[in-house]
Short mmCIF file of C-alpha atoms and ligand atoms in Angstrom, two decimals:
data_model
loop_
_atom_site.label_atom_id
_atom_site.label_comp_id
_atom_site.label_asym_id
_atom_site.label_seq_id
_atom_site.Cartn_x
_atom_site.Cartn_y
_atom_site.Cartn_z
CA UNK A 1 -22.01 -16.66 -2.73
CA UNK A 2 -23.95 -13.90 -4.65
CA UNK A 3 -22.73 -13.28 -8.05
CA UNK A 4 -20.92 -9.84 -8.92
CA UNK A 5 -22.87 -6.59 -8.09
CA UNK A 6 -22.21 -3.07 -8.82
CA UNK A 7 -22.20 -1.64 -5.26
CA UNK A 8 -22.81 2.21 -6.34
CA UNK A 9 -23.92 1.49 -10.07
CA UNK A 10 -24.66 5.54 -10.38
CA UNK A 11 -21.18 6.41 -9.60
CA UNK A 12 -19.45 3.58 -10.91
CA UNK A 13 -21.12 3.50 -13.99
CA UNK A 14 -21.60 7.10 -14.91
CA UNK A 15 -20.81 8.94 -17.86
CA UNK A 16 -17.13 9.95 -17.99
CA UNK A 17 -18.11 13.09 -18.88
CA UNK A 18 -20.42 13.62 -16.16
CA UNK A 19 -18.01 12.03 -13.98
CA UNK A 20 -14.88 14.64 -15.32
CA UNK A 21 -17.24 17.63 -14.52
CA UNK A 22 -18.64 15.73 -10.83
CA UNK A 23 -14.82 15.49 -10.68
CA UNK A 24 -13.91 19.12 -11.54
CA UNK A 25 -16.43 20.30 -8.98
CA UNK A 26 -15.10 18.43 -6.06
CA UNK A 27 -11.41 19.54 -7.13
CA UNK A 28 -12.61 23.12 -6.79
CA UNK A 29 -13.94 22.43 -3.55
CA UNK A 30 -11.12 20.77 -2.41
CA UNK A 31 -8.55 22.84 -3.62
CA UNK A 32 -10.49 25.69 -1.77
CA UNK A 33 -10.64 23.84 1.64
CA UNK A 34 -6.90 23.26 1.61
CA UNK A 35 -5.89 26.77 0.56
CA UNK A 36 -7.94 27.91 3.29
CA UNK A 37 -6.55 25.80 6.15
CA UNK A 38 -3.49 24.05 4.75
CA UNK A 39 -0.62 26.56 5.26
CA UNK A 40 1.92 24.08 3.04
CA UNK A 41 -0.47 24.35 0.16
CA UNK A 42 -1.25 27.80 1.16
CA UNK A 43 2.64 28.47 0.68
CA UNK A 44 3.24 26.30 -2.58
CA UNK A 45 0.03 27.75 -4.35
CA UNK A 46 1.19 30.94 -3.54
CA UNK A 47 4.66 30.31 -4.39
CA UNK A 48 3.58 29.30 -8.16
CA UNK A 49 0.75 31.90 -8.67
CA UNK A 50 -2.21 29.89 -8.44
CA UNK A 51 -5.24 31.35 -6.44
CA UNK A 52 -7.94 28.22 -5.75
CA UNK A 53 -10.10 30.36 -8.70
CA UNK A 54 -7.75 29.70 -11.26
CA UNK A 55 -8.93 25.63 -11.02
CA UNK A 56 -11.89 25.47 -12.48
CA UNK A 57 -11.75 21.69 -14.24
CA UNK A 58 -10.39 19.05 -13.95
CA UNK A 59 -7.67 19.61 -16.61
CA UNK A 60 -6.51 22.99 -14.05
CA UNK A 61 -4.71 20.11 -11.87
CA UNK A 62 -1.50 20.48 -13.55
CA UNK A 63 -1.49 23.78 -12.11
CA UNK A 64 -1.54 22.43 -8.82
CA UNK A 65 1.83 21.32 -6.69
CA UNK A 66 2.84 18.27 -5.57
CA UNK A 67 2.06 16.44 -2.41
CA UNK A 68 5.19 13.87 -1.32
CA UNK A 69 5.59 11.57 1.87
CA UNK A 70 8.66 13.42 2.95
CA UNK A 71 6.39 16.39 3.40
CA UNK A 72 4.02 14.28 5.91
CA UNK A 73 6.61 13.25 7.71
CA UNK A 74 7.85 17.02 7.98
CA UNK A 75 4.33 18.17 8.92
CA UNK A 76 3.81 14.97 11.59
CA UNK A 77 1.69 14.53 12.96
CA UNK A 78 -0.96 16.85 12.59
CA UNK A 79 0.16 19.46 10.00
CA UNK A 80 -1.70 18.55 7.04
CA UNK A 81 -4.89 18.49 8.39
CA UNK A 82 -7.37 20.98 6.68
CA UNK A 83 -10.31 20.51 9.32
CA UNK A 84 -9.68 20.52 13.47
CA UNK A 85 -8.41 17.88 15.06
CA UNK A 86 -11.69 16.79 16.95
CA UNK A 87 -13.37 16.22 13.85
CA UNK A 88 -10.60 13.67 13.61
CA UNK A 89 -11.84 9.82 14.20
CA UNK A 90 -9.27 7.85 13.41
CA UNK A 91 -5.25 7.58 12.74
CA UNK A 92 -4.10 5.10 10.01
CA UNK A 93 -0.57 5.41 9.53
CA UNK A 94 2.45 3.23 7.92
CA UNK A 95 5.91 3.38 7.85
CA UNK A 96 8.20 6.86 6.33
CA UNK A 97 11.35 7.35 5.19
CA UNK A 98 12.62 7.26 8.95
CA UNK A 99 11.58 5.68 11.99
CA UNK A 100 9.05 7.74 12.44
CA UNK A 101 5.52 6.72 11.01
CA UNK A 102 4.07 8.51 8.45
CA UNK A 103 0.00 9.56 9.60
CA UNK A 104 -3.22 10.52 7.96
CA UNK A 105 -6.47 11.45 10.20
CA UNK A 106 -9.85 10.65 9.06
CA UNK A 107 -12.91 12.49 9.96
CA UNK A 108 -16.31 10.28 10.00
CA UNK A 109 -16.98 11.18 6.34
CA UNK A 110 -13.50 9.70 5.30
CA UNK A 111 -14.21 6.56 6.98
CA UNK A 112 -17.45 6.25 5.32
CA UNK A 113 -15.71 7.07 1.75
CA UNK A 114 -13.38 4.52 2.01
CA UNK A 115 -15.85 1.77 3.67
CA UNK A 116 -17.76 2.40 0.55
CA UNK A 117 -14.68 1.88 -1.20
CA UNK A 118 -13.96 -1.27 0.08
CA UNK A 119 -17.99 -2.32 -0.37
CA UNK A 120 -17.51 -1.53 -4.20
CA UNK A 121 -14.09 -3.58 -4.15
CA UNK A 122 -16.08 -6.54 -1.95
CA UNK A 123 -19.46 -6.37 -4.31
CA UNK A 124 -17.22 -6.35 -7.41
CA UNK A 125 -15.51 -9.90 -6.13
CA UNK A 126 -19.41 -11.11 -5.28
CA UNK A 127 -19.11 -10.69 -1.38
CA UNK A 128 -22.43 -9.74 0.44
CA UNK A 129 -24.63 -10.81 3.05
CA UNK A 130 -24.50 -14.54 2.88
CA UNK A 131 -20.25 -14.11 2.80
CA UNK A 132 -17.87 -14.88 5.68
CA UNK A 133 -14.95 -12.89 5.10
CA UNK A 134 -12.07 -13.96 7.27
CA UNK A 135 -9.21 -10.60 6.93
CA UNK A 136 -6.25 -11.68 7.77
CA UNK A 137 -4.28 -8.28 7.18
CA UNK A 138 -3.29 -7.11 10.13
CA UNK A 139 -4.95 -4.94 12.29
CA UNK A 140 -3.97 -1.29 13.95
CA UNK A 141 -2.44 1.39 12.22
CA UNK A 142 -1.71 -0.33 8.87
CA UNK A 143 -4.73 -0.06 7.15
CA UNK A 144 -5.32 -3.70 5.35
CA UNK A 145 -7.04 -4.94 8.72
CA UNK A 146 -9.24 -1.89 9.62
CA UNK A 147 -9.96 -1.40 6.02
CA UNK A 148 -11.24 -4.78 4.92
CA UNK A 149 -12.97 -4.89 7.04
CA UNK A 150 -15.67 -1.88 7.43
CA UNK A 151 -15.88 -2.57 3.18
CA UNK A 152 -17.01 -6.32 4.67
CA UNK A 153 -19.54 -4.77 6.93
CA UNK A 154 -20.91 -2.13 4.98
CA UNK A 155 -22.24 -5.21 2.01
CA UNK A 156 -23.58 -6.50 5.09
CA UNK A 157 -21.27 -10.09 5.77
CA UNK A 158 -19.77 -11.59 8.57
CA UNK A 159 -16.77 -10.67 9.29
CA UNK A 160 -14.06 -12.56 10.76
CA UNK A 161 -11.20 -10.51 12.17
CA UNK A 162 -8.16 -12.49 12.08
CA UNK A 163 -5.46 -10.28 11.70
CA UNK A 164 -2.75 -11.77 10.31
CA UNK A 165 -0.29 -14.76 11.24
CA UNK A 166 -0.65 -18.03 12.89
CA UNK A 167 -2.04 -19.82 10.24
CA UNK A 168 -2.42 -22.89 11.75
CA UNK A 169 -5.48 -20.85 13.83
CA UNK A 170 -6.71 -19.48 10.37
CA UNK A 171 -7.11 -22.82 8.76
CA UNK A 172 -9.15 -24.34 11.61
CA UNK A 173 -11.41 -20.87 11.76
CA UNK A 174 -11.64 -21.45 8.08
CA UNK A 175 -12.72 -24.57 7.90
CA UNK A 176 -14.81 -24.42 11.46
CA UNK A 177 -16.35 -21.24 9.99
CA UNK A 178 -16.97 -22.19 6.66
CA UNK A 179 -15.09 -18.73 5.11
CA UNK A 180 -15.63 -17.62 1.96
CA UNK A 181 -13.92 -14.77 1.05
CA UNK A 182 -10.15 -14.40 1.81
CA UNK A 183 -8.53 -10.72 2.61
CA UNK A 184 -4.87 -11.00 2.83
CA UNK A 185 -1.80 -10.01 0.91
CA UNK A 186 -0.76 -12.44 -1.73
CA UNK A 187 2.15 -13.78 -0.81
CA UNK A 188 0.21 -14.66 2.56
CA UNK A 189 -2.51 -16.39 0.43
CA UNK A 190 0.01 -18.56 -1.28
CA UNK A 191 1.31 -19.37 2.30
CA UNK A 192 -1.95 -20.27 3.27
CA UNK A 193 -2.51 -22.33 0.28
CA UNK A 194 0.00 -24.56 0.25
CA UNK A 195 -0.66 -25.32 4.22
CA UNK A 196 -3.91 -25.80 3.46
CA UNK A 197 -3.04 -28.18 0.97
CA UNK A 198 -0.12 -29.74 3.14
CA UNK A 199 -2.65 -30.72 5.66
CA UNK A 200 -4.27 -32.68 3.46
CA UNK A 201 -7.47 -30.04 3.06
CA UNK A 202 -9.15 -30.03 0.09
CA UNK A 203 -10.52 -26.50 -1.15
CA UNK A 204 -14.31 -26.06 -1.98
CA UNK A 205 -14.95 -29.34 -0.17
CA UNK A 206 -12.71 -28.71 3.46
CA UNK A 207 -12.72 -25.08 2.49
CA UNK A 208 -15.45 -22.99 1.36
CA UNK A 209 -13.43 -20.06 0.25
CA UNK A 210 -14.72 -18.50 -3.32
CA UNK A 211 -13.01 -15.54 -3.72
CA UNK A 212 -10.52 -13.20 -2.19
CA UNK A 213 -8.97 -9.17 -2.02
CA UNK A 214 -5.59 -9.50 -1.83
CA UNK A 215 -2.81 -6.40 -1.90
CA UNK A 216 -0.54 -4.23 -0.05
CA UNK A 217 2.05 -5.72 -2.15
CA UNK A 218 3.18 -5.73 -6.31
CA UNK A 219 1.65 -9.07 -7.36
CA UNK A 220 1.65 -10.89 -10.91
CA UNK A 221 -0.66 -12.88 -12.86
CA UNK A 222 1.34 -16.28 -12.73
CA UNK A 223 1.35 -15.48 -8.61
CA UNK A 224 -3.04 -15.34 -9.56
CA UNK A 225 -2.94 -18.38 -10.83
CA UNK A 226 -1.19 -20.06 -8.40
CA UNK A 227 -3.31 -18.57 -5.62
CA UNK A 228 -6.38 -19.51 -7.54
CA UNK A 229 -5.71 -23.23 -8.36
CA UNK A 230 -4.70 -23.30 -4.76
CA UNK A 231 -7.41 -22.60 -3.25
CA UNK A 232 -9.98 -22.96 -5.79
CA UNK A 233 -10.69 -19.19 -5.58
CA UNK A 234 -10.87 -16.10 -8.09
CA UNK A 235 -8.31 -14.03 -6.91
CA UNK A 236 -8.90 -10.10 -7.42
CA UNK A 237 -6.17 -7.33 -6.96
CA UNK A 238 -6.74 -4.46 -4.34
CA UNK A 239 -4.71 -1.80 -4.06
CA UNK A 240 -4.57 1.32 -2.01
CA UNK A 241 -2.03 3.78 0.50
CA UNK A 242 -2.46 4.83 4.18
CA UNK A 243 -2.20 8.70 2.41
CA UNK A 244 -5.02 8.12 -0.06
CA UNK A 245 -7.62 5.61 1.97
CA UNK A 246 -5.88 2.33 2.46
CA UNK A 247 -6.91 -0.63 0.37
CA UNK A 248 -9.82 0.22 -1.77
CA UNK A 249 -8.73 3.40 -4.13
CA UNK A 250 -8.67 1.05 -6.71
CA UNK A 251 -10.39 -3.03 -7.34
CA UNK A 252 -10.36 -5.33 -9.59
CA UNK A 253 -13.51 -6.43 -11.25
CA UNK A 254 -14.03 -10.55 -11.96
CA UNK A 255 -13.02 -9.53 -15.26
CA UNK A 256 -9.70 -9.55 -14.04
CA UNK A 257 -8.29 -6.51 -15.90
CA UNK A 258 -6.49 -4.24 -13.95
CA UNK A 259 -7.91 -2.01 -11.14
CA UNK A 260 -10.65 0.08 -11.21
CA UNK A 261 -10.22 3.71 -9.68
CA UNK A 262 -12.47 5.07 -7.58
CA UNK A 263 -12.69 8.28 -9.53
CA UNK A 264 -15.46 10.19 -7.68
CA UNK A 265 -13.28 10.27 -4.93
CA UNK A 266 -9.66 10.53 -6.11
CA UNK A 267 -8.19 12.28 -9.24
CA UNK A 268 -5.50 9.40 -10.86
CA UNK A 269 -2.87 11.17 -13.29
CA UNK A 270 0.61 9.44 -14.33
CA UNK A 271 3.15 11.68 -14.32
CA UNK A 272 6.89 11.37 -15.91
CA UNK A 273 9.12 10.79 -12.89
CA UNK A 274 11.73 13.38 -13.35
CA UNK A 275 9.86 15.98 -15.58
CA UNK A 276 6.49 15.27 -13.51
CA UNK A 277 4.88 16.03 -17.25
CA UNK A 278 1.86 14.26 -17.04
CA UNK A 279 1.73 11.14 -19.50
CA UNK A 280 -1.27 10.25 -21.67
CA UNK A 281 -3.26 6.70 -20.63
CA UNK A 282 -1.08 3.95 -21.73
CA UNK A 283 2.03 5.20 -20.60
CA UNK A 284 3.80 3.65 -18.10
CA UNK A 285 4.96 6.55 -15.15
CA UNK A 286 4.05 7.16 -11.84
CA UNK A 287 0.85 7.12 -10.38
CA UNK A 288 -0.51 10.47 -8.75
CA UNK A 289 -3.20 10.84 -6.49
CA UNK A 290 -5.77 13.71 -5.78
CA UNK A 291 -8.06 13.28 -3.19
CA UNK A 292 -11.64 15.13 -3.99
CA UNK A 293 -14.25 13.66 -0.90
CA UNK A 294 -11.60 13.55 2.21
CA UNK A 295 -12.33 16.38 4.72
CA UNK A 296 -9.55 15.22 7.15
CA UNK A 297 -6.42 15.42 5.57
CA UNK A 298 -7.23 16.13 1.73
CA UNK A 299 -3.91 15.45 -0.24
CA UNK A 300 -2.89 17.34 -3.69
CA UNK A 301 -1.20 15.35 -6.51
CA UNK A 302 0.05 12.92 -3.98
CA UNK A 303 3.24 11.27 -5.38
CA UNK A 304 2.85 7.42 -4.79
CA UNK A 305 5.99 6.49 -6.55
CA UNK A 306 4.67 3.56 -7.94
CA UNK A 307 4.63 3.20 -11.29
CA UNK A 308 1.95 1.68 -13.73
CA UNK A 309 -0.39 2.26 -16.61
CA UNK A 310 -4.00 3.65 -16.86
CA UNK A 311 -6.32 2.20 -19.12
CA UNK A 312 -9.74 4.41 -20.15
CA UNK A 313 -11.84 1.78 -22.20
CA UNK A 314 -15.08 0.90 -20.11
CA UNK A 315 -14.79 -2.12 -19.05
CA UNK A 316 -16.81 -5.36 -20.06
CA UNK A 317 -18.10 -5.14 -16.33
CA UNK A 318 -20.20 -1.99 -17.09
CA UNK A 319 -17.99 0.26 -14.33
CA UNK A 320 -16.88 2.84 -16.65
CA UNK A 321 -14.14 4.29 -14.49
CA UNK A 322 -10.19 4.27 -15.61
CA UNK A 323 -8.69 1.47 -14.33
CA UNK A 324 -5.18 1.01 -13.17
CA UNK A 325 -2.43 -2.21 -14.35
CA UNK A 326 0.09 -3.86 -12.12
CA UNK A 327 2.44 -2.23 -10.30
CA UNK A 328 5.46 -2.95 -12.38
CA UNK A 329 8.20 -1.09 -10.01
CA UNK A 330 8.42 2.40 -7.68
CA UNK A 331 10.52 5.02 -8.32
CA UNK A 332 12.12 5.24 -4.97
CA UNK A 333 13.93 2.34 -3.02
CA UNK A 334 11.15 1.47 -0.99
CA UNK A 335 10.39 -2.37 -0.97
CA UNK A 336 7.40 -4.26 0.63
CA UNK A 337 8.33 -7.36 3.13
CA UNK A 338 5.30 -9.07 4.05
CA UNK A 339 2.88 -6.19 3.62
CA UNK A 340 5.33 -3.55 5.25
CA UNK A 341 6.91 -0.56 3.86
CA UNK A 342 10.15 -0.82 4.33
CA UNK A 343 12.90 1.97 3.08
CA UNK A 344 16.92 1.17 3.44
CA UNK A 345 16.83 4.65 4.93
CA UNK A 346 15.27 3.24 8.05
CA UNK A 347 17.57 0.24 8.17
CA UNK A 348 20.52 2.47 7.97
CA UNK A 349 19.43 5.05 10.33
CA UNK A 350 20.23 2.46 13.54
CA UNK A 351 23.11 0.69 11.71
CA UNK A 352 25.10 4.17 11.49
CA UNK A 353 23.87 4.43 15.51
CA UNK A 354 25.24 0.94 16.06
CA UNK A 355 28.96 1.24 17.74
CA UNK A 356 30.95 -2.00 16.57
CA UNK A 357 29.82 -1.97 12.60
CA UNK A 358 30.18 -0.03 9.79
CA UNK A 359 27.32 1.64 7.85
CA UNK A 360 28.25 -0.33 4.70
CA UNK A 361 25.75 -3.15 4.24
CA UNK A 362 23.41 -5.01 1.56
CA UNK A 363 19.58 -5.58 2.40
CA UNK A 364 19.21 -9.19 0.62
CA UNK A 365 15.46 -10.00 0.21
CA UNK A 366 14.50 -13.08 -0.77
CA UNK A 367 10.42 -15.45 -0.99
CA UNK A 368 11.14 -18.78 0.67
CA UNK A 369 7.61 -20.95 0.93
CA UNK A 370 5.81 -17.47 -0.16
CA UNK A 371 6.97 -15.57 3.10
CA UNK A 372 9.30 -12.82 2.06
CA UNK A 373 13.01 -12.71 4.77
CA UNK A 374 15.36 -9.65 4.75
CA UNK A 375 18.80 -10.55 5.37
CA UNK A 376 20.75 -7.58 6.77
CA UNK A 377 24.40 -8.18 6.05
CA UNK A 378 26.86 -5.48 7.45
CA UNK A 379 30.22 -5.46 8.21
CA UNK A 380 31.93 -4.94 12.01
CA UNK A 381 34.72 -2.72 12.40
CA UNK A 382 38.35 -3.44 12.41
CA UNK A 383 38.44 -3.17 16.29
CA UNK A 384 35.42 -5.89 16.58
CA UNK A 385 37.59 -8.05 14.39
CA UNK A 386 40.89 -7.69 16.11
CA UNK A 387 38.73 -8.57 19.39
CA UNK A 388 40.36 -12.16 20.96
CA UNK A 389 36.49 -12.84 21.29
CA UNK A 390 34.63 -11.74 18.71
CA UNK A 391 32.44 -14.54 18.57
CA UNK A 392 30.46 -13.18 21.75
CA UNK A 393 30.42 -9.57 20.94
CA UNK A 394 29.28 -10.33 16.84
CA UNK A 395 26.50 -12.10 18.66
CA UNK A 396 25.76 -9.20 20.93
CA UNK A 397 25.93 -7.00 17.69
CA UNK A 398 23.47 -9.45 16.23
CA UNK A 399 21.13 -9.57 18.92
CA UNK A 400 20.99 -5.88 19.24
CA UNK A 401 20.62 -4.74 15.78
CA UNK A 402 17.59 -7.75 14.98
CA UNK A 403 15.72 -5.95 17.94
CA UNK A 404 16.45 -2.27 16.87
CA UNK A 405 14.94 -2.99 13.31
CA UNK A 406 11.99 -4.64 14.61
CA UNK A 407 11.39 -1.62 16.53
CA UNK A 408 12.10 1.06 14.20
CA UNK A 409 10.50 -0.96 10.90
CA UNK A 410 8.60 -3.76 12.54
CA UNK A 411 10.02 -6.64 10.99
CA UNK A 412 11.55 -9.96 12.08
CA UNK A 413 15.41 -9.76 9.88
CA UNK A 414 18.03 -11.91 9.69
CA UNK A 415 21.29 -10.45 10.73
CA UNK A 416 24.48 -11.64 9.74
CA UNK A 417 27.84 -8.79 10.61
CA UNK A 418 30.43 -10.06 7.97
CA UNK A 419 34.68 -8.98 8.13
CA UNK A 420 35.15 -5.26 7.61
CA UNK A 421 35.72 -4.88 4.28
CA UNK A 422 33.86 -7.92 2.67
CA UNK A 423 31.09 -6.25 1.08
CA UNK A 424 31.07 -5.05 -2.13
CA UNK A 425 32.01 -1.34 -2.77
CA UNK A 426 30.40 0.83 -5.48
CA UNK A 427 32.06 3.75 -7.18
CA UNK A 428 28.67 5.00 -8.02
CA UNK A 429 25.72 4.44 -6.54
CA UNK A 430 25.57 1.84 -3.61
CA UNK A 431 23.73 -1.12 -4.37
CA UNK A 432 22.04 -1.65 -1.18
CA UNK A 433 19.01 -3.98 -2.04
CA UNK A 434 19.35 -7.20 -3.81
CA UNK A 435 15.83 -8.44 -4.25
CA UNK A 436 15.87 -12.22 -5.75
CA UNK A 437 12.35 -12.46 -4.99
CA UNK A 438 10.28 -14.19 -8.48
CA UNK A 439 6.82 -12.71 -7.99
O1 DLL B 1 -0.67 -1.31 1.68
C1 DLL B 1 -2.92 -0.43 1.79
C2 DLL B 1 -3.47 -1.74 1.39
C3 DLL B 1 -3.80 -2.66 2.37
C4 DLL B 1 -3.70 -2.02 0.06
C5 DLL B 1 -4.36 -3.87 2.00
C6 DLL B 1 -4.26 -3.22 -0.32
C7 DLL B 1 -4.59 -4.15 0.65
P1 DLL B 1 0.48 1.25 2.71
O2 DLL B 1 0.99 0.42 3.81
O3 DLL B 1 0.43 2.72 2.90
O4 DLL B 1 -0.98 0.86 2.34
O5 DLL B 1 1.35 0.92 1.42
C8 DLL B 1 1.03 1.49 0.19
O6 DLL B 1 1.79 -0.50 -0.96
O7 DLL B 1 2.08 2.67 -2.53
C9 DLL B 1 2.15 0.31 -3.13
O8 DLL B 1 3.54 0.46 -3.28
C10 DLL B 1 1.89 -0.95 -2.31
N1 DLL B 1 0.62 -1.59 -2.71
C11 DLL B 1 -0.58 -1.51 -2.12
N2 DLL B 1 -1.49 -2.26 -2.79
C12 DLL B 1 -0.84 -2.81 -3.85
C13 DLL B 1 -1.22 -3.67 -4.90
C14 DLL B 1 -1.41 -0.37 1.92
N3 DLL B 1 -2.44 -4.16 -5.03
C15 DLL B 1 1.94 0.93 -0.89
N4 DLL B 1 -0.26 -3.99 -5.81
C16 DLL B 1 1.56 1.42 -2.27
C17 DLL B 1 1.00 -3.52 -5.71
C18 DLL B 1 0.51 -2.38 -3.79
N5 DLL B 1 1.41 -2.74 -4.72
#
């Protein structure tokens, strides 16, 4: 495997105060394209007194209003979109606040953005033309699969498209192929580890695997270390959202340091979440996107809800952009199972729909043999429980709401519909998720 490259070493290494004013020009731009044919930021800019003249730099983007998902899923599918929709190539989408996906379109010049997103993220790990890169996110409208995958074409490697689940088939590809680079979330890779090592495999002699982009999901260092002595990798974070580009807005270096941030292309600010002041670098607050290159569906101080830290000191690497730490929490109730967004929201929207149980319930997620499992617990009605045979209709209830979930989040869940009254009640706010995962 090649050693580390800098993919773009004239964007990735420039100046950061060339970069601020390459950024402040693209902002203008930008701002310009969506005032023109964006009527919701035609509406907000107006609403607050800002005229696309009045952003001149890159500081101007507090002036700016704030992009949030509710208001893609308001707009669906194709309200956001500041260029026509046959200049449109592609749909990435993942999951909103209801049933109902949230989407971004791409023209061909997002696409090539974020492939050359990806290509930083895959040159920064060492991946190029000598690499087999098996991706084992999953393909279609999530965009881990799709995503990894032009990044693994455009350094020029072989690409192995997977998708994700039955490992049993990934091992044997692995080993028949001889992969070397590993694109999956990390939970997936610690899966994949351990089976590896269960069958008796030993890595860099069974396995060729040298490195791997994992994401999609908050990850911690002791979770690195266990994926790296594993599998006798280095095991780099990626991190990205279907709004923004998918995996790719920001990579981690072999330095291991937190993420970079593809600045030419996105704007990063962190923002206190209830004041939305915008916090100096080392702060912990949410993370705030601005997208400067996208012609599709160009998104202004996009609220990602996740929160983290931004660090400006160049890194020893030489890339010189800000880079981004862990995701430490979000500041909504959305929670990732398996690589999927998944909000309570959702999960309530077909209990309350359900005849037979009441919408109290507990979401109860929990990491057993690194695959996370939702447990839905909610309680039947008095009438289900009075029934001489309950037995039969709780398992009709079970049955019904397990396939209702999968088809409104996507997700396998464990159901289990408790007595009426059994599950705790809250005098203030409900405490629907219990997450016991240890990441
Ligand atoms: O998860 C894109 C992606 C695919 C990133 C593959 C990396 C690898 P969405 O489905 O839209 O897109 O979910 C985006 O996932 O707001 C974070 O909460 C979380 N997330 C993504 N990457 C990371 C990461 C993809 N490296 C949401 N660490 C984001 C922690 C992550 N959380």
């Amino acid at each position: 495997m090649a050693k580390s490259r800098i993919y773009q070493p004239e964007l990735e290494c420039m100046n950061p105060e060339e970069r601020k004013k390459l950024q402040g020009e693209r902002l203008r731009k930008t701002v310009a394209l969506v005032y023109e044919n964006v009527p919701l930021y035609k509406e907000r800019m107006d609403a607050k007194g800002v005229k696309p003249e009045d952003i001149q730099t890159v500081e101007d983007i507090k002036l700016l209003p704030f992009t949030e998902k509710t208001d893609l899923r308001d707009t669906f599918p194709f309200g956001l979109l500041a260029t026509s929709k046959d200049n449109i190539v592609r749909i990435q989408g993942s999951s909103g606040t209801t049933g109902k996906p949230i989407v971004s379109g791409y023209t061909e010049n997002d696409v090539q953005v974020w492939a050359d997103m990806v290509a930083r993220a895959m040159a920064a790990i060492g991946a190029g033309k000598d690499d087999i890169v098996q991706v084992c996110y999953g393909y279609g409208l999530f965009t881990g699969g799709l995503g990894a995958h032009q990044g693994a074409e455009e350094v020029g490697a072989m690409v192995v498209p997977m998708s994700s689940g039955n490992t049993q088939r990934q091992i044997m590809m692995m080993q028949e192929l001889g992969s070397t680079v590993l694109c999956c979330t990390p939970s997936y890779a610690a899966y994949l580890g351990e089976s590896i090592r269960d069958a008796g495999l030993i890595p860099k002699k069974d396995i060729k695997l040298k490195a791997g982009l994992f994401g999609a999901e908050p990850w911690t260092e002791g979770m690195r270390q266990h994926i790296e002595e594993l599998l006798g990798i280095d095991a780099c974070d990626i991190y990205g959202l279907t709004e923004i580009a998918g995996p790719g807005v920001a990579f981690e270096c072999l330095e291991k340091n937190g993420a970079h941030i593809n600045e030419d292309h996105v704007i990063a600010e962190i923002i206190e979440p209830v004041t939305c002041e915008q916090l100096p670098y080392g702060e912990s607050g949410e993370l705030v996107f601005t997208t400067i290159t996208k012609t599709g569906m160009p998104l202004l101080r996009y609220r990602t809800h996740d929160i983290c830290k931004l660090y400006p000191e160049v890194c020893k690497c030489g890339r010189t952009t800000v880079r981004m730490g862990r995701i430490t929490g979000r500041t909504d109730d959305m929670i990732i199972i398996r690589g999927v967004n998944v909000f309570p929201s959702q999960i309530e929207t077909v209990l309350v729909k359900t005849k037979g149980v009441e919408p109290h319930y507990q979401l109860i997620v929990d990491r057993i043999h690194n695959a996370d499992t939702l447990e839905v617990k909610v309680e039947m009605t008095e009438e289900v429980f009075a029934l001489p045979d309950s037995t039969s209709e709780i398992q009709k209830l079970q049955k019904y709401i397990t396939e209702q979930i999968k088809s409104v989040v996507g997700i396998q869940t464990q159901v289990s519909i408790t007595a009426p009254k059994s599950l705790p009640r809250s005098e203030g706010k409900a405490k629907r998720v219990i997450d016991n995962r240890k990441l």
